[in-house]
Amino acid sequence: MENQDSISIRAGRLPLPSFAPQLYIPNGVADVSFYEKAFGAVELRRFGNDDGTIHVSEFAIGGAMFHLHEQARHSGGLSPHTRGGTTVLIGLFVEDVYSVVAQAEAAGATISSPVEDYDYGYRQATIIDPFGHQWQIQAQI
């Protein structure tokens, strides 16, 4: 079920302030359906290259927006695979950590830290998406 923020995003209006990370992917990528399959993300817009690959793809998960952008060396934007790792972990709060992690794994993610309950009141797992980005799937317990 869509919330008011995701409806606003679809209509081209962002709730302010908003935080929209830009994740770099390798040049030449044509399929980013992982995010739809793993997280139920909705692709809002796509800007393609002449060869059918993705230049920019804009997604929303609920009321949260993020962008995928092909590598741009001139701006220092390189994908995690190109850099040999990432310095960012994206936290995604969900209702059911177990089901989202299973869904992400089925869509092509690698589990780097299995679901675990922590004494600080969170259930968390960490996955790595097919482009090398780390996601911490979590819920308050």
PDB file of N, CA, C and O in Angstrom, residues 34 81 101 104-114 125-135:
ATOM      1  N   PHE A  34      16.628  -5.713 -10.052  1.00  0.00           N
ATOM      2  CA  PHE A  34      16.905  -6.235  -8.714  1.00  0.00           C
ATOM      3  C   PHE A  34      16.134  -5.458  -7.659  1.00  0.00           C
ATOM      4  O   PHE A  34      15.548  -6.033  -6.754  1.00  0.00           O
ATOM      5  N   HIS A  81      32.252  -2.067  -7.254  1.00  0.00           N
ATOM      6  CA  HIS A  81      33.109  -3.077  -7.882  1.00  0.00           C
ATOM      7  C   HIS A  81      34.370  -2.435  -8.449  1.00  0.00           C
ATOM      8  O   HIS A  81      35.452  -3.003  -8.375  1.00  0.00           O
ATOM      9  N   VAL A 101      14.963 -10.025   3.368  1.00  0.00           N
ATOM     10  CA  VAL A 101      16.284 -10.604   3.117  1.00  0.00           C
ATOM     11  C   VAL A 101      16.158 -11.815   2.185  1.00  0.00           C
ATOM     12  O   VAL A 101      16.936 -11.955   1.235  1.00  0.00           O
ATOM     13  N   ALA A 104      15.446 -10.508  -1.288  1.00  0.00           N
ATOM     14  CA  ALA A 104      16.654  -9.908  -1.871  1.00  0.00           C
ATOM     15  C   ALA A 104      17.633 -10.989  -2.321  1.00  0.00           C
ATOM     16  O   ALA A 104      18.222 -10.891  -3.404  1.00  0.00           O
ATOM     17  N   GLU A 105      17.786 -12.016  -1.509  1.00  0.00           N
ATOM     18  CA  GLU A 105      18.692 -13.111  -1.890  1.00  0.00           C
ATOM     19  C   GLU A 105      18.187 -13.809  -3.151  1.00  0.00           C
ATOM     20  O   GLU A 105      18.958 -14.092  -4.073  1.00  0.00           O
ATOM     21  N   ALA A 106      16.888 -14.040  -3.240  1.00  0.00           N
ATOM     22  CA  ALA A 106      16.312 -14.668  -4.428  1.00  0.00           C
ATOM     23  C   ALA A 106      16.487 -13.790  -5.661  1.00  0.00           C
ATOM     24  O   ALA A 106      16.593 -14.299  -6.785  1.00  0.00           O
ATOM     25  N   ALA A 107      16.550 -12.477  -5.460  1.00  0.00           N
ATOM     26  CA  ALA A 107      16.711 -11.535  -6.575  1.00  0.00           C
ATOM     27  C   ALA A 107      18.171 -11.354  -6.981  1.00  0.00           C
ATOM     28  O   ALA A 107      18.453 -10.693  -7.972  1.00  0.00           O
ATOM     29  N   GLY A 108      19.107 -11.920  -6.197  1.00  0.00           N
ATOM     30  CA  GLY A 108      20.517 -11.852  -6.577  1.00  0.00           C
ATOM     31  C   GLY A 108      21.453 -11.234  -5.564  1.00  0.00           C
ATOM     32  O   GLY A 108      22.643 -11.098  -5.832  1.00  0.00           O
ATOM     33  N   ALA A 109      20.959 -10.877  -4.387  1.00  0.00           N
ATOM     34  CA  ALA A 109      21.822 -10.305  -3.349  1.00  0.00           C
ATOM     35  C   ALA A 109      22.635 -11.400  -2.674  1.00  0.00           C
ATOM     36  O   ALA A 109      22.255 -12.569  -2.663  1.00  0.00           O
ATOM     37  N   THR A 110      23.741 -10.991  -2.079  1.00  0.00           N
ATOM     38  CA  THR A 110      24.572 -11.866  -1.264  1.00  0.00           C
ATOM     39  C   THR A 110      24.376 -11.439   0.190  1.00  0.00           C
ATOM     40  O   THR A 110      24.438 -10.245   0.499  1.00  0.00           O
ATOM     41  N   ILE A 111      24.152 -12.391   1.062  1.00  0.00           N
ATOM     42  CA  ILE A 111      24.001 -12.078   2.486  1.00  0.00           C
ATOM     43  C   ILE A 111      25.398 -12.010   3.095  1.00  0.00           C
ATOM     44  O   ILE A 111      26.145 -12.986   3.061  1.00  0.00           O
ATOM     45  N   SER A 112      25.748 -10.851   3.647  1.00  0.00           N
ATOM     46  CA  SER A 112      27.054 -10.720   4.289  1.00  0.00           C
ATOM     47  C   SER A 112      26.945 -10.835   5.807  1.00  0.00           C
ATOM     48  O   SER A 112      27.929 -11.125   6.470  1.00  0.00           O
ATOM     49  N   SER A 113      25.760 -10.615   6.341  1.00  0.00           N
ATOM     50  CA  SER A 113      25.509 -10.782   7.770  1.00  0.00           C
ATOM     51  C   SER A 113      24.061 -11.245   7.917  1.00  0.00           C
ATOM     52  O   SER A 113      23.143 -10.509   7.554  1.00  0.00           O
ATOM     53  N   PRO A 114      23.834 -12.457   8.425  1.00  0.00           N
ATOM     54  CA  PRO A 114      22.465 -12.975   8.505  1.00  0.00           C
ATOM     55  C   PRO A 114      21.609 -12.212   9.523  1.00  0.00           C
ATOM     56  O   PRO A 114      22.123 -11.464  10.349  1.00  0.00           O
ATOM     57  N   ALA A 125      20.073  -7.435   9.243  1.00  0.00           N
ATOM     58  CA  ALA A 125      20.879  -8.284   8.369  1.00  0.00           C
ATOM     59  C   ALA A 125      21.509  -7.366   7.342  1.00  0.00           C
ATOM     60  O   ALA A 125      20.964  -6.306   7.031  1.00  0.00           O
ATOM     61  N   THR A 126      22.664  -7.753   6.833  1.00  0.00           N
ATOM     62  CA  THR A 126      23.317  -6.957   5.801  1.00  0.00           C
ATOM     63  C   THR A 126      23.447  -7.784   4.535  1.00  0.00           C
ATOM     64  O   THR A 126      23.850  -8.949   4.595  1.00  0.00           O
ATOM     65  N   ILE A 127      23.072  -7.171   3.425  1.00  0.00           N
ATOM     66  CA  ILE A 127      23.183  -7.824   2.124  1.00  0.00           C
ATOM     67  C   ILE A 127      24.005  -6.931   1.199  1.00  0.00           C
ATOM     68  O   ILE A 127      24.161  -5.736   1.443  1.00  0.00           O
ATOM     69  N   ILE A 128      24.518  -7.541   0.153  1.00  0.00           N
ATOM     70  CA  ILE A 128      25.222  -6.810  -0.891  1.00  0.00           C
ATOM     71  C   ILE A 128      24.455  -7.031  -2.182  1.00  0.00           C
ATOM     72  O   ILE A 128      24.205  -8.173  -2.584  1.00  0.00           O
ATOM     73  N   ASP A 129      24.053  -5.929  -2.805  1.00  0.00           N
ATOM     74  CA  ASP A 129      23.267  -6.049  -4.039  1.00  0.00           C
ATOM     75  C   ASP A 129      24.186  -6.425  -5.214  1.00  0.00           C
ATOM     76  O   ASP A 129      25.412  -6.447  -5.052  1.00  0.00           O
ATOM     77  N   PRO A 130      23.622  -6.759  -6.369  1.00  0.00           N
ATOM     78  CA  PRO A 130      24.449  -7.212  -7.496  1.00  0.00           C
ATOM     79  C   PRO A 130      25.479  -6.184  -7.979  1.00  0.00           C
ATOM     80  O   PRO A 130      26.421  -6.547  -8.683  1.00  0.00           O
ATOM     81  N   PHE A 131      25.331  -4.924  -7.584  1.00  0.00           N
ATOM     82  CA  PHE A 131      26.270  -3.890  -8.017  1.00  0.00           C
ATOM     83  C   PHE A 131      27.280  -3.535  -6.932  1.00  0.00           C
ATOM     84  O   PHE A 131      28.071  -2.613  -7.073  1.00  0.00           O
ATOM     85  N   GLY A 132      27.244  -4.273  -5.802  1.00  0.00           N
ATOM     86  CA  GLY A 132      28.219  -4.102  -4.734  1.00  0.00           C
ATOM     87  C   GLY A 132      27.816  -3.166  -3.619  1.00  0.00           C
ATOM     88  O   GLY A 132      28.596  -2.925  -2.694  1.00  0.00           O
ATOM     89  N   HIS A 133      26.600  -2.646  -3.647  1.00  0.00           N
ATOM     90  CA  HIS A 133      26.142  -1.738  -2.593  1.00  0.00           C
ATOM     91  C   HIS A 133      25.666  -2.545  -1.391  1.00  0.00           C
ATOM     92  O   HIS A 133      24.955  -3.537  -1.539  1.00  0.00           O
ATOM     93  N   GLN A 134      26.052  -2.092  -0.190  1.00  0.00           N
ATOM     94  CA  GLN A 134      25.635  -2.749   1.045  1.00  0.00           C
ATOM     95  C   GLN A 134      24.326  -2.153   1.543  1.00  0.00           C
ATOM     96  O   GLN A 134      24.176  -0.929   1.583  1.00  0.00           O
ATOM     97  N   TRP A 135      23.411  -3.030   1.921  1.00  0.00           N
ATOM     98  CA  TRP A 135      22.120  -2.615   2.480  1.00  0.00           C
ATOM     99  C   TRP A 135      21.953  -3.306   3.830  1.00  0.00           C
ATOM    100  O   TRP A 135      22.123  -4.524   3.932  1.00  0.00           O
TER     101      TRP A 135
END
